PDB file of C-alpha atoms in Angstrom:
ATOM      1  CA  MET A   1      -7.276  13.135   9.411  1.00 62.00           C
ATOM      2  CA  PRO A   2      -6.307   9.754   7.967  1.00 68.00           C
ATOM      3  CA  ILE A   3      -8.897   7.425   6.546  1.00 86.00           C
ATOM      4  CA  PRO A   4      -9.667   4.357   8.759  1.00 92.00           C
ATOM      5  CA  GLN A   5      -7.459   1.442   7.894  1.00 95.00           C
ATOM      6  CA  ARG A   6     -10.469  -0.830   7.406  1.00 95.00           C
ATOM      7  CA  GLN A   7     -11.883   1.551   4.759  1.00 95.00           C
ATOM      8  CA  LEU A   8      -8.512   1.872   3.010  1.00 95.00           C
ATOM      9  CA  ALA A   9      -8.140  -1.964   2.882  1.00 96.00           C
ATOM     10  CA  ALA A  10     -11.670  -2.391   1.512  1.00 96.00           C
ATOM     11  CA  SER A  11     -11.074   0.218  -1.151  1.00 96.00           C
ATOM     12  CA  ILE A  12      -7.741  -1.341  -2.161  1.00 97.00           C
ATOM     13  CA  ARG A  13      -9.318  -4.786  -2.521  1.00 97.00           C
ATOM     14  CA  THR A  14     -11.824  -3.332  -4.954  1.00 96.00           C
ATOM     15  CA  ALA A  15      -9.209  -1.572  -7.094  1.00 97.00           C
ATOM     16  CA  PRO A  16      -8.799  -3.996 -10.042  1.00 96.00           C
ATOM     17  CA  HIS A  17      -5.905  -1.974 -11.484  1.00 96.00           C
ATOM     18  CA  ILE A  18      -3.683  -3.036  -8.518  1.00 96.00           C
ATOM     19  CA  ALA A  19      -2.373  -6.523  -9.168  1.00 93.00           C
ATOM     20  CA  ASP A  20      -1.251  -7.134  -5.589  1.00 95.00           C
ATOM     21  CA  ARG A  21      -4.320  -5.547  -4.029  1.00 96.00           C
ATOM     22  CA  TYR A  22      -5.132  -8.409  -1.689  1.00 96.00           C
ATOM     23  CA  ALA A  23      -1.637  -8.566  -0.220  1.00 96.00           C
ATOM     24  CA  ILE A  24      -1.473  -4.802   0.223  1.00 96.00           C
ATOM     25  CA  ALA A  25      -4.910  -4.703   1.815  1.00 96.00           C
ATOM     26  CA  ALA A  26      -3.954  -7.533   4.195  1.00 96.00           C
ATOM     27  CA  PHE A  27      -0.915  -5.480   5.309  1.00 96.00           C
ATOM     28  CA  VAL A  28      -3.093  -2.398   5.880  1.00 95.00           C
ATOM     29  CA  LEU A  29      -5.519  -4.469   8.000  1.00 95.00           C
ATOM     30  CA  ASP A  30      -2.871  -6.258  10.053  1.00 94.00           C
ATOM     31  CA  GLU A  31      -3.111  -5.470  13.745  1.00 93.00           C
ATOM     32  CA  SER A  32       0.589  -4.534  13.856  1.00 94.00           C
ATOM     33  CA  THR A  33       0.240  -1.997  11.017  1.00 95.00           C
ATOM     34  CA  VAL A  34      -0.115   1.624  12.144  1.00 95.00           C
ATOM     35  CA  VAL A  35      -0.569   4.937  10.392  1.00 94.00           C
ATOM     36  CA  SER A  36       2.803   6.691  10.199  1.00 92.00           C
ATOM     37  CA  PRO A  37       3.098   9.663  12.513  1.00 89.00           C
ATOM     38  CA  CYS A  38       5.239  11.377   9.883  1.00 89.00           C
ATOM     39  CA  ASN A  39       3.442  12.280   6.643  1.00 90.00           C
ATOM     40  CA  PRO A  40       4.571  15.831   5.775  1.00 84.00           C
ATOM     41  CA  PHE A  41       3.186  15.698   2.282  1.00 84.00           C
ATOM     42  CA  SER A  42      -0.210  14.116   2.722  1.00 93.00           C
ATOM     43  CA  ARG A  43      -1.691  16.472   0.171  1.00 95.00           C
ATOM     44  CA  THR A  44       0.303  16.023  -3.060  1.00 96.00           C
ATOM     45  CA  SER A  45      -0.084  15.823  -6.812  1.00 97.00           C
ATOM     46  CA  ILE A  46       0.107  13.100  -9.477  1.00 98.00           C
ATOM     47  CA  GLY A  47       3.195  14.776 -11.044  1.00 97.00           C
ATOM     48  CA  ALA A  48       5.136  14.928  -7.778  1.00 97.00           C
ATOM     49  CA  GLN A  49       4.444  11.336  -6.910  1.00 97.00           C
ATOM     50  CA  ARG A  50       5.222  10.216 -10.431  1.00 97.00           C
ATOM     51  CA  GLN A  51       8.665  11.736 -10.135  1.00 97.00           C
ATOM     52  CA  ILE A  52       9.280  10.349  -6.637  1.00 97.00           C
ATOM     53  CA  TRP A  53       8.201   6.815  -7.496  1.00 97.00           C
ATOM     54  CA  THR A  54      10.107   6.734 -10.773  1.00 97.00           C
ATOM     55  CA  GLY A  55      13.241   7.376  -8.767  1.00 96.00           C
ATOM     56  CA  TYR A  56      12.229   4.800  -6.106  1.00 96.00           C
ATOM     57  CA  GLN A  57      11.619   2.243  -8.854  1.00 96.00           C
ATOM     58  CA  ARG A  58      15.298   2.584  -9.956  1.00 96.00           C
ATOM     59  CA  GLU A  59      16.528   2.676  -6.355  1.00 95.00           C
ATOM     60  CA  PHE A  60      14.473  -0.451  -5.448  1.00 95.00           C
ATOM     61  CA  TYR A  61      15.789  -2.296  -8.482  1.00 94.00           C
ATOM     62  CA  PHE A  62      19.449  -1.556  -7.897  1.00 94.00           C
ATOM     63  CA  SER A  63      19.210  -2.021  -4.068  1.00 94.00           C
ATOM     64  CA  ASN A  64      17.134  -5.275  -4.259  1.00 94.00           C
ATOM     65  CA  VAL A  65      14.291  -3.713  -2.221  1.00 95.00           C
ATOM     66  CA  ALA A  66      11.213  -5.935  -2.212  1.00 94.00           C
ATOM     67  CA  SER A  67       7.968  -4.305  -3.235  1.00 95.00           C
ATOM     68  CA  LEU A  68       4.361  -5.020  -4.378  1.00 96.00           C
ATOM     69  CA  GLY A  69       2.200  -2.693  -6.448  1.00 96.00           C
ATOM     70  CA  LEU A  70       4.984  -0.415  -7.732  1.00 97.00           C
ATOM     71  CA  THR A  71       4.424  -1.119 -11.415  1.00 96.00           C
ATOM     72  CA  CYS A  72       0.632  -0.701 -11.055  1.00 97.00           C
ATOM     73  CA  LEU A  73       1.167   2.581  -9.147  1.00 98.00           C
ATOM     74  CA  LEU A  74       3.441   3.979 -11.864  1.00 97.00           C
ATOM     75  CA  ASN A  75       1.004   2.970 -14.577  1.00 97.00           C
ATOM     76  CA  ALA A  76      -1.803   4.750 -12.745  1.00 97.00           C
ATOM     77  CA  LEU A  77       0.331   7.903 -12.204  1.00 97.00           C
ATOM     78  CA  HIS A  78       1.359   8.003 -15.850  1.00 97.00           C
ATOM     79  CA  ALA A  79      -2.307   7.754 -16.939  1.00 97.00           C
ATOM     80  CA  ARG A  80      -3.307  10.931 -15.050  1.00 97.00           C
ATOM     81  CA  PRO A  81      -2.627  14.669 -15.421  1.00 97.00           C
ATOM     82  CA  ASP A  82       0.361  16.066 -13.476  1.00 97.00           C
ATOM     83  CA  ASP A  83      -1.698  18.657 -11.536  1.00 97.00           C
ATOM     84  CA  GLU A  84      -4.347  16.235 -10.307  1.00 97.00           C
ATOM     85  CA  ALA A  85      -4.471  16.479  -6.473  1.00 97.00           C
ATOM     86  CA  ILE A  86      -4.292  13.257  -4.407  1.00 97.00           C
ATOM     87  CA  VAL A  87      -3.887  12.311  -0.782  1.00 96.00           C
ATOM     88  CA  GLN A  88      -1.114  10.094   0.466  1.00 96.00           C
ATOM     89  CA  GLU A  89      -1.562   7.715   3.423  1.00 96.00           C
ATOM     90  CA  ILE A  90       1.525   6.058   4.895  1.00 96.00           C
ATOM     91  CA  LEU A  91       1.256   2.911   7.000  1.00 96.00           C
ATOM     92  CA  GLN A  92       4.065   0.888   8.534  1.00 95.00           C
ATOM     93  CA  ALA A  93       4.844  -2.223  10.494  1.00 94.00           C
ATOM     94  CA  ASP A  94       7.917  -4.344  11.265  1.00 86.00           C
ATOM     95  CA  GLY A  95      10.225  -3.263   8.470  1.00 91.00           C
ATOM     96  CA  CYS A  96       7.625  -2.580   5.806  1.00 95.00           C
ATOM     97  CA  ARG A  97       5.813   0.488   4.662  1.00 95.00           C
ATOM     98  CA  ALA A  98       2.730   1.026   2.491  1.00 97.00           C
ATOM     99  CA  TYR A  99       1.767   4.190   0.565  1.00 97.00           C
ATOM    100  CA  VAL A 100      -1.854   4.491  -0.521  1.00 97.00           C
ATOM    101  CA  TYR A 101      -3.049   7.283  -2.825  1.00 97.00           C
ATOM    102  CA  HIS A 102      -6.655   8.389  -3.172  1.00 96.00           C
ATOM    103  CA  HIS A 103      -8.701  11.463  -3.894  1.00 94.00           C
ATOM    104  CA  GLY A 104      -9.453  12.440  -0.384  1.00 90.00           C
ATOM    105  CA  ASP A 105     -12.294  10.187   0.690  1.00 85.00           C
ATOM    106  CA  GLY A 106     -10.322   6.965   0.827  1.00 82.00           C
ATOM    107  CA  CYS A 107     -12.755   5.267  -1.571  1.00 88.00           C
ATOM    108  CA  GLN A 108     -11.307   5.813  -5.003  1.00 93.00           C
ATOM    109  CA  ILE A 109      -7.794   4.446  -4.822  1.00 97.00           C
ATOM    110  CA  VAL A 110      -5.342   5.793  -7.358  1.00 97.00           C
ATOM    111  CA  GLY A 111      -2.628   3.321  -6.477  1.00 97.00           C
ATOM    112  CA  ALA A 112      -0.826   1.597  -3.618  1.00 97.00           C
ATOM    113  CA  VAL A 113       2.614   0.207  -2.987  1.00 97.00           C
ATOM    114  CA  LEU A 114       4.037  -1.982  -0.197  1.00 97.00           C
ATOM    115  CA  HIS A 115       7.752  -2.176   0.254  1.00 96.00           C
ATOM    116  CA  ALA A 116      10.362  -3.514   2.613  1.00 95.00           C
ATOM    117  CA  LYS A 117      12.684  -1.113   4.329  1.00 89.00           C
ATOM    118  CA  GLY A 118      16.195  -1.771   3.125  1.00 84.00           C
ATOM    119  CA  THR A 119      16.808  -5.257   1.910  1.00 80.00           C
ATOM    120  CA  GLY A 120      14.303  -6.865   4.355  1.00 84.00           C
ATOM    121  CA  ALA A 121      11.525  -9.213   3.208  1.00 87.00           C
ATOM    122  CA  LEU A 122       7.889  -8.480   2.675  1.00 90.00           C
ATOM    123  CA  PRO A 123       5.423 -10.164   5.096  1.00 83.00           C
ATOM    124  CA  VAL A 124       4.269 -13.637   4.141  1.00 79.00           C
ATOM    125  CA  ILE A 125       0.539 -13.949   3.463  1.00 68.00           C
ATOM    126  CA  LYS A 126      -1.255 -17.048   4.791  1.00 60.00           C
ATOM    127  CA  THR A 127      -4.702 -17.998   3.549  1.00 42.00           C
ATOM    128  CA  LEU A 128      -7.070 -18.656   6.463  1.00 43.00           C
ATOM    129  CA  SER A 129      -9.307 -21.675   6.487  1.00 41.00           C
ATOM    130  CA  ARG A 130     -13.047 -21.136   6.353  1.00 42.00           C
ATOM    131  CA  GLY A 131     -13.378 -21.949  10.064  1.00 44.00           C
ATOM    132  CA  ASP A 132     -10.731 -19.387  11.002  1.00 45.00           C
ATOM    133  CA  ARG A 133     -12.567 -16.661   9.099  1.00 41.00           C
ATOM    134  CA  ARG A 134     -15.913 -17.371  10.771  1.00 40.00           C
ATOM    135  CA  GLY A 135     -14.313 -17.417  14.217  1.00 41.00           C
ATOM    136  CA  ARG A 136     -12.715 -14.035  13.734  1.00 42.00           C
ATOM    137  CA  GLY A 137     -15.848 -12.224  12.497  1.00 42.00           C
ATOM    138  CA  GLN A 138     -13.703 -10.217  10.034  1.00 43.00           C
ATOM    139  CA  GLY A 139     -14.522 -12.070   6.871  1.00 42.00           C
ATOM    140  CA  SER A 140     -10.979 -11.571   5.590  1.00 44.00           C
ATOM    141  CA  ALA A 141      -9.441 -14.374   3.609  1.00 45.00           C
ATOM    142  CA  LEU A 142      -5.874 -13.244   4.147  1.00 52.00           C
ATOM    143  CA  GLN A 143      -3.604 -12.833   7.152  1.00 51.00           C
ATOM    144  CA  LEU A 144      -0.107 -11.623   7.267  1.00 56.00           C
ATOM    145  CA  ASP A 145       2.625 -13.349   9.239  1.00 55.00           C
ATOM    146  CA  LEU A 146       5.056 -10.500   9.952  1.00 51.00           C
ATOM    147  CA  PHE A 147       7.395 -12.883  11.816  1.00 49.00           C
ATOM    148  CA  ALA A 148       7.685 -15.557   9.115  1.00 50.00           C
ATOM    149  CA  VAL A 149      11.165 -16.442   8.145  1.00 45.00           C
ATOM    150  CA  GLY A 150      11.512 -16.190   4.357  1.00 44.00           C
TER     151      GLY A 150
END
């Protein structure tokens, strides 16, 4: 059973080793973002994900795929033992996909990456004014505009 998106976003925001944590958390919280129905390898290992994302890093570079958090994810994966078990959450919306890795409770985030599908653009993050935040009751300082032209 996937971890609630609100919990994942809060945990991502508190992970100082993820440079783009606020943007990734905003994507996870966006109302158009949904948990992917296809996640065949939700239980995985550090070693398997290190190999996969090292390949994706090269592919993203040569194919000009926009991403956030990839370097931080690879650094986190390289700092841990290959056989360490982790859980993969996949979330998607409008041409973008986020992968979030944790130890099973959704609290201790190993790493997270947000990337565009193909050569599309990542969502634009707009800062909400103080009045907008109070009116929403969410307390979030960021909002994604998935339809922004970039």
